[in-house]
mmCIF file of C-alpha atoms in Angstrom:
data_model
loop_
_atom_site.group_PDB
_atom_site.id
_atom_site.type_symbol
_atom_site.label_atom_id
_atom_site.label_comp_id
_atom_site.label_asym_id
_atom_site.label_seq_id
_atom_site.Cartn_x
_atom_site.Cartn_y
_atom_site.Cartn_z
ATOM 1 C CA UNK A 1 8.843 -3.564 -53.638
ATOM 2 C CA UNK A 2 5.523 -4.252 -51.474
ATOM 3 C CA UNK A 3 3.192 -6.211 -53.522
ATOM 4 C CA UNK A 4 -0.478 -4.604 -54.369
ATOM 5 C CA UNK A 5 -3.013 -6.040 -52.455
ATOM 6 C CA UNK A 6 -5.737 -7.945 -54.202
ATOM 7 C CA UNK A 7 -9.842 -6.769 -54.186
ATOM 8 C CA UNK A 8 -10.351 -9.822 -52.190
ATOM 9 C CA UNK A 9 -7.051 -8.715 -49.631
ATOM 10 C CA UNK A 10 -8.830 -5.177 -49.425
ATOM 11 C CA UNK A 11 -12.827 -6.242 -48.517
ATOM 12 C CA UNK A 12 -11.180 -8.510 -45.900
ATOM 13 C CA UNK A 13 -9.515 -5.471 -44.118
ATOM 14 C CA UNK A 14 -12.173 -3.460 -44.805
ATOM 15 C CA UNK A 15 -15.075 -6.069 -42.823
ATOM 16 C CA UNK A 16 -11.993 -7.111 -40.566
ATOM 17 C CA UNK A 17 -11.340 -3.324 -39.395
ATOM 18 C CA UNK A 18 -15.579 -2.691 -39.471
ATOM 19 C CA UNK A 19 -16.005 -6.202 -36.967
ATOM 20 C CA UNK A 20 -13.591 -5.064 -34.792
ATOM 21 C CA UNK A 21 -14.503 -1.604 -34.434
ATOM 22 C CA UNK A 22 -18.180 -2.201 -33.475
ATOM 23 C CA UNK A 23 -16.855 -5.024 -31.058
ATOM 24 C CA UNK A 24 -14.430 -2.393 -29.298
ATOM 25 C CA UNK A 25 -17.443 0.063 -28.891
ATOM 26 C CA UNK A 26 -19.900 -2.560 -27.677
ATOM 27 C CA UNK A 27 -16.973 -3.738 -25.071
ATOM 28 C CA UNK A 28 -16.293 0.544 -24.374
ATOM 29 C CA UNK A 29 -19.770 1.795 -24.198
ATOM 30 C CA UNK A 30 -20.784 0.088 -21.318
ATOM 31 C CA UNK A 31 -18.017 1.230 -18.428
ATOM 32 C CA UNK A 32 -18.156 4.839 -20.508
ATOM 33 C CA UNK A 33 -21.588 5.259 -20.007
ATOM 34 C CA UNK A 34 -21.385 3.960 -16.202
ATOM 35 C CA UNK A 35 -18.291 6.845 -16.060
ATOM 36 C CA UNK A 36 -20.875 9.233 -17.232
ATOM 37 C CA UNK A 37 -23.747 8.123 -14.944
ATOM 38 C CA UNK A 38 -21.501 8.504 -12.002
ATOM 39 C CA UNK A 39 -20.353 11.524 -12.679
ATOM 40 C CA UNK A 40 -24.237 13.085 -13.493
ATOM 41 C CA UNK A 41 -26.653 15.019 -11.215
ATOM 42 C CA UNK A 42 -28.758 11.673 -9.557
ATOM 43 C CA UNK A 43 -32.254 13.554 -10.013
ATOM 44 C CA UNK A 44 -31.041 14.305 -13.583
ATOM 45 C CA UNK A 45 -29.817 10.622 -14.294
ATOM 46 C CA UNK A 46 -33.673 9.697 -13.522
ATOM 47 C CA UNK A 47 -35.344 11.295 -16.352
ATOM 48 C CA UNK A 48 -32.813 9.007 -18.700
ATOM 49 C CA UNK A 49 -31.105 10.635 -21.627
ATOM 50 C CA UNK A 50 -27.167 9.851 -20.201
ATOM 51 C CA UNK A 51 -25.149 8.207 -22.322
ATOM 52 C CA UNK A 52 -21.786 9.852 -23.527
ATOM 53 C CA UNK A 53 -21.179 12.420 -20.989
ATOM 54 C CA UNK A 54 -22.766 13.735 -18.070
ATOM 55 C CA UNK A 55 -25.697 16.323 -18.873
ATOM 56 C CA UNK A 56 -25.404 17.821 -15.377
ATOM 57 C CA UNK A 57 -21.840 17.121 -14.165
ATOM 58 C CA UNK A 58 -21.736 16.652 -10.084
ATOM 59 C CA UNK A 59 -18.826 14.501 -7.615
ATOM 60 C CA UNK A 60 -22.018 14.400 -5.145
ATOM 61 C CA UNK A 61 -22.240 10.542 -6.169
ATOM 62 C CA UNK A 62 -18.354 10.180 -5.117
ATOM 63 C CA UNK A 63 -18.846 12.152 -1.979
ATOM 64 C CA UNK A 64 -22.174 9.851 -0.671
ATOM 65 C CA UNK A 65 -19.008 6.818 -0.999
ATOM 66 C CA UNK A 66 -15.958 8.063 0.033
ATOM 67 C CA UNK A 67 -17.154 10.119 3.384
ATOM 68 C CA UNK A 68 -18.110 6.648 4.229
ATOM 69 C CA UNK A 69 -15.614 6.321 7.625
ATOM 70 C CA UNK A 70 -15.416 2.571 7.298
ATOM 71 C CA UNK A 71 -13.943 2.688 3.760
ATOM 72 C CA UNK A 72 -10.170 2.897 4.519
ATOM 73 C CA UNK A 73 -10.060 0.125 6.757
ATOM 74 C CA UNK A 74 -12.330 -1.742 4.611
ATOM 75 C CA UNK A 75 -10.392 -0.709 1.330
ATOM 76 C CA UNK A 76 -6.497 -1.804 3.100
ATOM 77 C CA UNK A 77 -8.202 -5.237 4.391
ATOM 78 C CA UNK A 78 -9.052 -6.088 0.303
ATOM 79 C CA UNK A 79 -6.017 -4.969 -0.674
ATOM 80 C CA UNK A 80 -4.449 -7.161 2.155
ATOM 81 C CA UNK A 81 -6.538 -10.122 1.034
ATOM 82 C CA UNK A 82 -5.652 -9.705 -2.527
ATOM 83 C CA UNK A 83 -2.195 -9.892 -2.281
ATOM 84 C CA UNK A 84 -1.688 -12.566 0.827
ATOM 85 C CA UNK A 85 -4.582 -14.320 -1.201
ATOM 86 C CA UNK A 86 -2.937 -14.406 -4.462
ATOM 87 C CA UNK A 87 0.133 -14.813 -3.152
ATOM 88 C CA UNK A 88 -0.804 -18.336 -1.536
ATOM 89 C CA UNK A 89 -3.118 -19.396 -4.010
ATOM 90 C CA UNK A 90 -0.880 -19.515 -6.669
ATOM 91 C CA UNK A 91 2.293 -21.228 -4.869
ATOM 92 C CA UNK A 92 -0.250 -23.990 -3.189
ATOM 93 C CA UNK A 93 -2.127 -24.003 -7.338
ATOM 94 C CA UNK A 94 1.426 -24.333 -8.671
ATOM 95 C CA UNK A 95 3.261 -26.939 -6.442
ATOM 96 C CA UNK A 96 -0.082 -29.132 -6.460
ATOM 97 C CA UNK A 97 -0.242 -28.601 -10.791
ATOM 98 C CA UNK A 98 3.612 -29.802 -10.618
ATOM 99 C CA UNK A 99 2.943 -32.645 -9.192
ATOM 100 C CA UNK A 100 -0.132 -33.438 -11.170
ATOM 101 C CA UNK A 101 1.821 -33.150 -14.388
ATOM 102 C CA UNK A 102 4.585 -35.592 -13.440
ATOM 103 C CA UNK A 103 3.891 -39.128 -14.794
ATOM 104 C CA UNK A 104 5.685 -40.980 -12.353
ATOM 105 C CA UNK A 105 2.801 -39.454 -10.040
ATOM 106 C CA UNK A 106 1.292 -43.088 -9.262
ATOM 107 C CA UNK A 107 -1.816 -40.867 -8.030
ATOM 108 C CA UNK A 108 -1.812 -38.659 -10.705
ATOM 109 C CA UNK A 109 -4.923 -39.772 -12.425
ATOM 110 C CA UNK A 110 -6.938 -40.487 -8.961
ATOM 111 C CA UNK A 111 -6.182 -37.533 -8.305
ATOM 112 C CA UNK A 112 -7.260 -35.327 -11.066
ATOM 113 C CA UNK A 113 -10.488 -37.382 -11.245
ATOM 114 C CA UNK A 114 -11.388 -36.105 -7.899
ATOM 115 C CA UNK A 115 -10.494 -32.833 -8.959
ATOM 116 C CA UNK A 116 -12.439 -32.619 -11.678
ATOM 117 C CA UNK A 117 -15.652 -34.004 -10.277
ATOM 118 C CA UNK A 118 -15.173 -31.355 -7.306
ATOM 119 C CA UNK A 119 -15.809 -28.939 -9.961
ATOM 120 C CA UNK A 120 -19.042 -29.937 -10.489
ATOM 121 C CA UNK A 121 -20.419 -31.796 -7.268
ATOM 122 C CA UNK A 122 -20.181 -29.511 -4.383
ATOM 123 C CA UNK A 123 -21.687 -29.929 -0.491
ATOM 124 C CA UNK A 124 -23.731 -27.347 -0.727
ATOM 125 C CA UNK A 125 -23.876 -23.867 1.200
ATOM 126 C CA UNK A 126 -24.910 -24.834 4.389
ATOM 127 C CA UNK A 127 -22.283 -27.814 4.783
ATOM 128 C CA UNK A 128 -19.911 -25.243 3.714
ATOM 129 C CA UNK A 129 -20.918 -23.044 6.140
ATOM 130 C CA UNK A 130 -20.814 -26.118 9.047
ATOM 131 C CA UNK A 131 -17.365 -27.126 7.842
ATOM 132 C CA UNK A 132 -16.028 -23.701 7.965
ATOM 133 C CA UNK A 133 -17.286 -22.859 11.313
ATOM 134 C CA UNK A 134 -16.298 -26.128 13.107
ATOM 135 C CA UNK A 135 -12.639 -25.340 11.940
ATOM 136 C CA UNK A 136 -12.800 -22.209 13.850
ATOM 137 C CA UNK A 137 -12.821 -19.993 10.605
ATOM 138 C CA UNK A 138 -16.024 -17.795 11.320
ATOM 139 C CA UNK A 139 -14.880 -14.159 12.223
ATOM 140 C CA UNK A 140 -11.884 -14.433 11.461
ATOM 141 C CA UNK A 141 -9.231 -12.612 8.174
ATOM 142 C CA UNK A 142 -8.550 -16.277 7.113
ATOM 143 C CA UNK A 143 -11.678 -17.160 6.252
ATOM 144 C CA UNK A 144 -11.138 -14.883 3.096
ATOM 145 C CA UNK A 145 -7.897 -16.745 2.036
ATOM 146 C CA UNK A 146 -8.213 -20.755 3.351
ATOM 147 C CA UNK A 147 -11.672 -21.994 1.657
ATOM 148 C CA UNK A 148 -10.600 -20.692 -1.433
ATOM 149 C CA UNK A 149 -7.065 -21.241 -1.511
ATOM 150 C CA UNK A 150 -6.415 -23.906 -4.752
ATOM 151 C CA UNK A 151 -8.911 -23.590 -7.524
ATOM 152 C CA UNK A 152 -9.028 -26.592 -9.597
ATOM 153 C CA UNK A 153 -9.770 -24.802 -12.977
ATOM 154 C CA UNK A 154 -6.460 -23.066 -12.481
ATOM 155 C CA UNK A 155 -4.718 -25.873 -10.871
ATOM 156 C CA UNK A 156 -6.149 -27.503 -14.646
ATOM 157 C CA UNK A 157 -4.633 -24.603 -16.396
ATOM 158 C CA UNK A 158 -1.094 -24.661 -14.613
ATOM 159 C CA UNK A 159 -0.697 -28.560 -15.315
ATOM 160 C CA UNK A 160 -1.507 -28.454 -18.920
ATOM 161 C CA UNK A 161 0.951 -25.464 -19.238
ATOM 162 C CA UNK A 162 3.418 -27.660 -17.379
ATOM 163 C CA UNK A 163 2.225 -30.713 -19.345
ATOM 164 C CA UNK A 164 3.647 -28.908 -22.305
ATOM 165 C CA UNK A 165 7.243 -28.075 -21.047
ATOM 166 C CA UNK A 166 10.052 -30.431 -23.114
ATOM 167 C CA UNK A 167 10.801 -33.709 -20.957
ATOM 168 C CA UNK A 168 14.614 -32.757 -21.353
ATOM 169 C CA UNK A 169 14.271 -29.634 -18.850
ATOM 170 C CA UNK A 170 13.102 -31.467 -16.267
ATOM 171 C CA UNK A 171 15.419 -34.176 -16.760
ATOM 172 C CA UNK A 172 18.368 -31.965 -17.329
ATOM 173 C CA UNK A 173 18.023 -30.337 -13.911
ATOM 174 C CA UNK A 174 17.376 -33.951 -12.210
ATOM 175 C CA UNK A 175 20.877 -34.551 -13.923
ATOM 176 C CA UNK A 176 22.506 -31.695 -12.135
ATOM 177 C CA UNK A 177 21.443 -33.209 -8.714
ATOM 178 C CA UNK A 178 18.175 -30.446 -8.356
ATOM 179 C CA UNK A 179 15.925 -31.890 -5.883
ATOM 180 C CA UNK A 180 11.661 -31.486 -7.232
ATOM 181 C CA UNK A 181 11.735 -27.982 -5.472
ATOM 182 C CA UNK A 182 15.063 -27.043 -7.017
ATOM 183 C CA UNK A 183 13.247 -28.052 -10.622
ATOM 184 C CA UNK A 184 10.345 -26.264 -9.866
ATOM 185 C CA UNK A 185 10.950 -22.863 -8.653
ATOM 186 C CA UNK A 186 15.065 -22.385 -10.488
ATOM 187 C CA UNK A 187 13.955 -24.405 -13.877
ATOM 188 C CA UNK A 188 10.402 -24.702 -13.899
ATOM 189 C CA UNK A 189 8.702 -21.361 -13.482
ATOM 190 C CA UNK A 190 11.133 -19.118 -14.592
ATOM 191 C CA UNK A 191 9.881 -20.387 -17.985
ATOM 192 C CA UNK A 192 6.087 -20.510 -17.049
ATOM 193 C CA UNK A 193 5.542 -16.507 -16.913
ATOM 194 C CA UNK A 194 3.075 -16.586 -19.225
ATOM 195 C CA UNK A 195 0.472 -19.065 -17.468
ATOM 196 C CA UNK A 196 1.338 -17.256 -13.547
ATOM 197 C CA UNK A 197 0.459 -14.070 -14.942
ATOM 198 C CA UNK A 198 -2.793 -15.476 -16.141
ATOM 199 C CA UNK A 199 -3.704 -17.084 -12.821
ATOM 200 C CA UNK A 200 -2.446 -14.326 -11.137
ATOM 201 C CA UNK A 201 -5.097 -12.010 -12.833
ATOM 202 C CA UNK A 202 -7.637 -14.778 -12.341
ATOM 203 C CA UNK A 203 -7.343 -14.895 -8.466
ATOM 204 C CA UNK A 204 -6.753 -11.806 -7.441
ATOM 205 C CA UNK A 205 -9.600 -10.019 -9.590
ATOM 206 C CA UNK A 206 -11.892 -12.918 -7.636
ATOM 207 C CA UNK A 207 -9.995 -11.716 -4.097
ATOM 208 C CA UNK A 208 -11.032 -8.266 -5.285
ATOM 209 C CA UNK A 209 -14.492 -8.822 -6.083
ATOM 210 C CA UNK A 210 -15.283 -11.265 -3.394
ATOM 211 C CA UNK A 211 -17.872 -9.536 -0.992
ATOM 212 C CA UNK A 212 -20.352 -12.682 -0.236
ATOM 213 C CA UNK A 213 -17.893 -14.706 2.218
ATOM 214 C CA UNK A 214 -17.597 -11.553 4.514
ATOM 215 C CA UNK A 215 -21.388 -11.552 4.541
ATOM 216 C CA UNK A 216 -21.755 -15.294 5.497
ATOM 217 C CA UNK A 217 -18.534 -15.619 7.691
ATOM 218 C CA UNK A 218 -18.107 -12.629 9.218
ATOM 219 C CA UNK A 219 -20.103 -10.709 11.521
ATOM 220 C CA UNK A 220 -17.044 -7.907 13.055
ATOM 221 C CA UNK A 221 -16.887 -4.326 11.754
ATOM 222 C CA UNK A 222 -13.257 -4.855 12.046
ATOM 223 C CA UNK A 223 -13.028 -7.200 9.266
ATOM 224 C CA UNK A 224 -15.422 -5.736 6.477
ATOM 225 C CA UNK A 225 -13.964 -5.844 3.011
ATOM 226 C CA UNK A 226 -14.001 -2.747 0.512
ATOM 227 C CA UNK A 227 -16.686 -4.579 -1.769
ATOM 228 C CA UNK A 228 -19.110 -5.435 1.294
ATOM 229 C CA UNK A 229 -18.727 -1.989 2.516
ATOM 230 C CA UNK A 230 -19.693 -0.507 -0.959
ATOM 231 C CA UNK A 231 -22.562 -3.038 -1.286
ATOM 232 C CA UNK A 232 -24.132 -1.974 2.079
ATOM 233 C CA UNK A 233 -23.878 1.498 0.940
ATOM 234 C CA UNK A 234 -26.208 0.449 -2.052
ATOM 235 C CA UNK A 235 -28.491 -1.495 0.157
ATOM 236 C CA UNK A 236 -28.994 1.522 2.442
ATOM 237 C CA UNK A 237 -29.330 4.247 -0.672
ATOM 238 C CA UNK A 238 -32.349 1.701 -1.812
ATOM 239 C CA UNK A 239 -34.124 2.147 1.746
ATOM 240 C CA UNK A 240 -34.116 6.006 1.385
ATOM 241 C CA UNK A 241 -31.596 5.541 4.709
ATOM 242 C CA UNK A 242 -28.082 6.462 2.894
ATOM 243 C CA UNK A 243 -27.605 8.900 6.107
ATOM 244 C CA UNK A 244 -26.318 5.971 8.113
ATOM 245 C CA UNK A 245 -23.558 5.292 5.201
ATOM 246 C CA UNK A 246 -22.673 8.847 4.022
ATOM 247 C CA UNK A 247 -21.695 10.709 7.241
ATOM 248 C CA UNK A 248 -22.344 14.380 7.775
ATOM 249 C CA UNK A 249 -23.168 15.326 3.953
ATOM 250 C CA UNK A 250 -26.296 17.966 3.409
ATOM 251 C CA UNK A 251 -29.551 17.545 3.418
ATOM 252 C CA UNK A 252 -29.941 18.517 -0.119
ATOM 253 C CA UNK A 253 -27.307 16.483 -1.205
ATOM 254 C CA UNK A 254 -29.097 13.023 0.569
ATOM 255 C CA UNK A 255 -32.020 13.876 -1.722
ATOM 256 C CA UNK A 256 -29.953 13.778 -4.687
ATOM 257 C CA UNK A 257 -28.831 10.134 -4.179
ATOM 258 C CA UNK A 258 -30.272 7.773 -6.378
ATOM 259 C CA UNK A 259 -29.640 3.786 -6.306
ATOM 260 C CA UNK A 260 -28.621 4.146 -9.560
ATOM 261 C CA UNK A 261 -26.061 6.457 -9.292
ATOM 262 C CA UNK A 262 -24.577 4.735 -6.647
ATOM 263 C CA UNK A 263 -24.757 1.599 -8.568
ATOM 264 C CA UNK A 264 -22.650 3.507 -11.309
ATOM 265 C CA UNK A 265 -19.707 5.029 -8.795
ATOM 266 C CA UNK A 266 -19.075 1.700 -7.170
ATOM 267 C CA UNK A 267 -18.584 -0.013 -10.164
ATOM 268 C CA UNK A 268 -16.077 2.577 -11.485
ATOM 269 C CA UNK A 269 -14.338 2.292 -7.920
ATOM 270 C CA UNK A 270 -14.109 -1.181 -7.757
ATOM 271 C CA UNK A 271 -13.250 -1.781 -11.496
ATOM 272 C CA UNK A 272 -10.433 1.352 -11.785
ATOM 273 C CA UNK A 273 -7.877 -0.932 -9.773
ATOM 274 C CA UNK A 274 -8.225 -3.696 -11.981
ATOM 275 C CA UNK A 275 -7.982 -1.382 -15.375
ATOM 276 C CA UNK A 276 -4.445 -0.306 -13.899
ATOM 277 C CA UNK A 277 -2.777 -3.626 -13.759
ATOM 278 C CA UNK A 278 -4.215 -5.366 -16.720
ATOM 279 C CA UNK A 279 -1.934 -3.298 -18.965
ATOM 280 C CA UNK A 280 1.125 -4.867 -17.545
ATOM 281 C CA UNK A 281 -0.516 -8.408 -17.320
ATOM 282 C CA UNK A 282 -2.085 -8.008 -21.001
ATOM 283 C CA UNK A 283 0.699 -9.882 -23.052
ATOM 284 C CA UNK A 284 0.860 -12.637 -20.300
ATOM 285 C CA UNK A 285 -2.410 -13.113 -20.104
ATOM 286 C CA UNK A 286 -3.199 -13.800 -23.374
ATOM 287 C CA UNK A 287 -0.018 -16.027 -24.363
ATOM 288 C CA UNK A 288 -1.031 -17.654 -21.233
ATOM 289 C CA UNK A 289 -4.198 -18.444 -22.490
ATOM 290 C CA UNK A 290 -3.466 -20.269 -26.010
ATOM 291 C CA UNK A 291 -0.288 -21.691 -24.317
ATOM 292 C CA UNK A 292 -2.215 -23.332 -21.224
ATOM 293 C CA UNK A 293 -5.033 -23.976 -23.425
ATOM 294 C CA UNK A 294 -3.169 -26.708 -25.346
ATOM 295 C CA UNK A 295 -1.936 -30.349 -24.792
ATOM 296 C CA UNK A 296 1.463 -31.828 -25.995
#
């Protein structure tokens, strides 16, 4: 028989439920009003007054973006970056976050103390810059994947999962005769879904996002990335020139384009991808969280 709740049990729901709903519409509203925007007249979107759904529903804001002829390329090299990039990232992140966590390490703790201060002390952008074009990186696809290819934060985050992982596993395999790459990709990361997942979201939402290295590192057409590409777009709707981006639309419909409404459709583009594989990353990502989160 289920036991009555108590008064106490019932206004505890009751704020619990309230909290949470207002949260979920603050976190909503935002991207659901940007949907609208993008999907409203431009001239109409000036006078204000858009905020559930569009008052004068148009795709003219889509059109100004995806008649764009540089966009495929530019939308096949992200995708290419996000996978090769995340791809890399996270066996270089996990191999070096292996090694970290093993206390035999004699380095280990040199190591991480260089790590960490790295996350805080940097050379600064033009030494970047130097360093990156004396290694022959400038104009070139692997100047979007090399610079940024371990993160220490999720190097951190990997290690502490690992740090967690019973002793016994790891000597259990060393038992069998399992060399440290046996251990690590047959014993280790089988059970360390949780925390890839996690980085794996990380890194390749940054890949995705990433538009400011192809402005200082790359100067071919060839090259341009989706987000650069969509950002020039912008810059050219804000100098009244969005001809140069937009193809052979009408006149009338160049008039219509607003910076804002721009502003709106590329975030929905660039966001959408992103909203499609969280889903299947959700329950990862948050286990990996609390799990990685933790020390033994």
């Amino acid at each position: 028989m289920k036991k009555s709740q108590s008064a106490g049990d019932i206004m505890f729901n009751v704020v619990n439920y309230t909290l949470l709903s207002l949260l979920t519409i603050c976190t909503i509203y935002p991207f659901w009003n940007l949907l609208a925007v993008s999907l409203n007249d431009s001239v109409d979107t000036l006078r204000g007054q858009v905020y559930l759904w569009p008052n004068v529903f148009t795709l003219d804001n889509y059109k100004v973006v995806f008649q764009n002829d540089a966009l495929f390329g530019a939308t096949i090299r992200s995708i290419t970056r996000t996978v090769v990039g995340t791809g890399l990232s996270l066996i270089c992140s996990v191999m070096l976050a292996y090694t970290l966590s093993r206390k035999e390490f004699i380095l280990r703790k040199a190591i991480n103390m260089i790590m960490v201060v790295s996350m805080y002390v940097s050379g600064g952008l033009i030494p970047t810059y130097m360093l990156i074009k004396n290694i022959g990186l400038t104009n070139s696809f692997w100047v979007y994947i090399i610079p940024g290819l371990i993160s220490v934060f999720n190097v951190i985050i990997i290690r502490s999962y690992f740090d967690q992982l019973p002793d016994g596993l790891i000597e259990a395999a060393r038992i069998d005769g399992a060399n440290e790459f046996q251990t690590l990709f047959r014993i280790v990361l089988p059970v360390s879904m949780p925390v890839l997942a996690t980085i794996t979201l990380f890194v390749s939402v940054g890949h995705w996002n990433s538009w400011f290295d192809n402005y200082m590192y790359n100067s071919r057409e060839n090259l341009n990335l989706l987000q650069y590409e969509l950002m020039k777009i912008l810059m050219q709707s804000t100098q009244q020139v969005t001809s140069n981006a937009t193809g052979s639309l009408a006149g009338e419909t160049l008039r219509q384009i607003t910076p804002q409404s721009i502003r709106a459709t590329m975030t929905i583009i660039v966001t959408m991808p992103i909203l499609f594989v969280y889903p299947f990353l959700q329950k990862y990502f948050i286990q990996g969280i609390m799990i990685g989160a933790m020390k033994e």
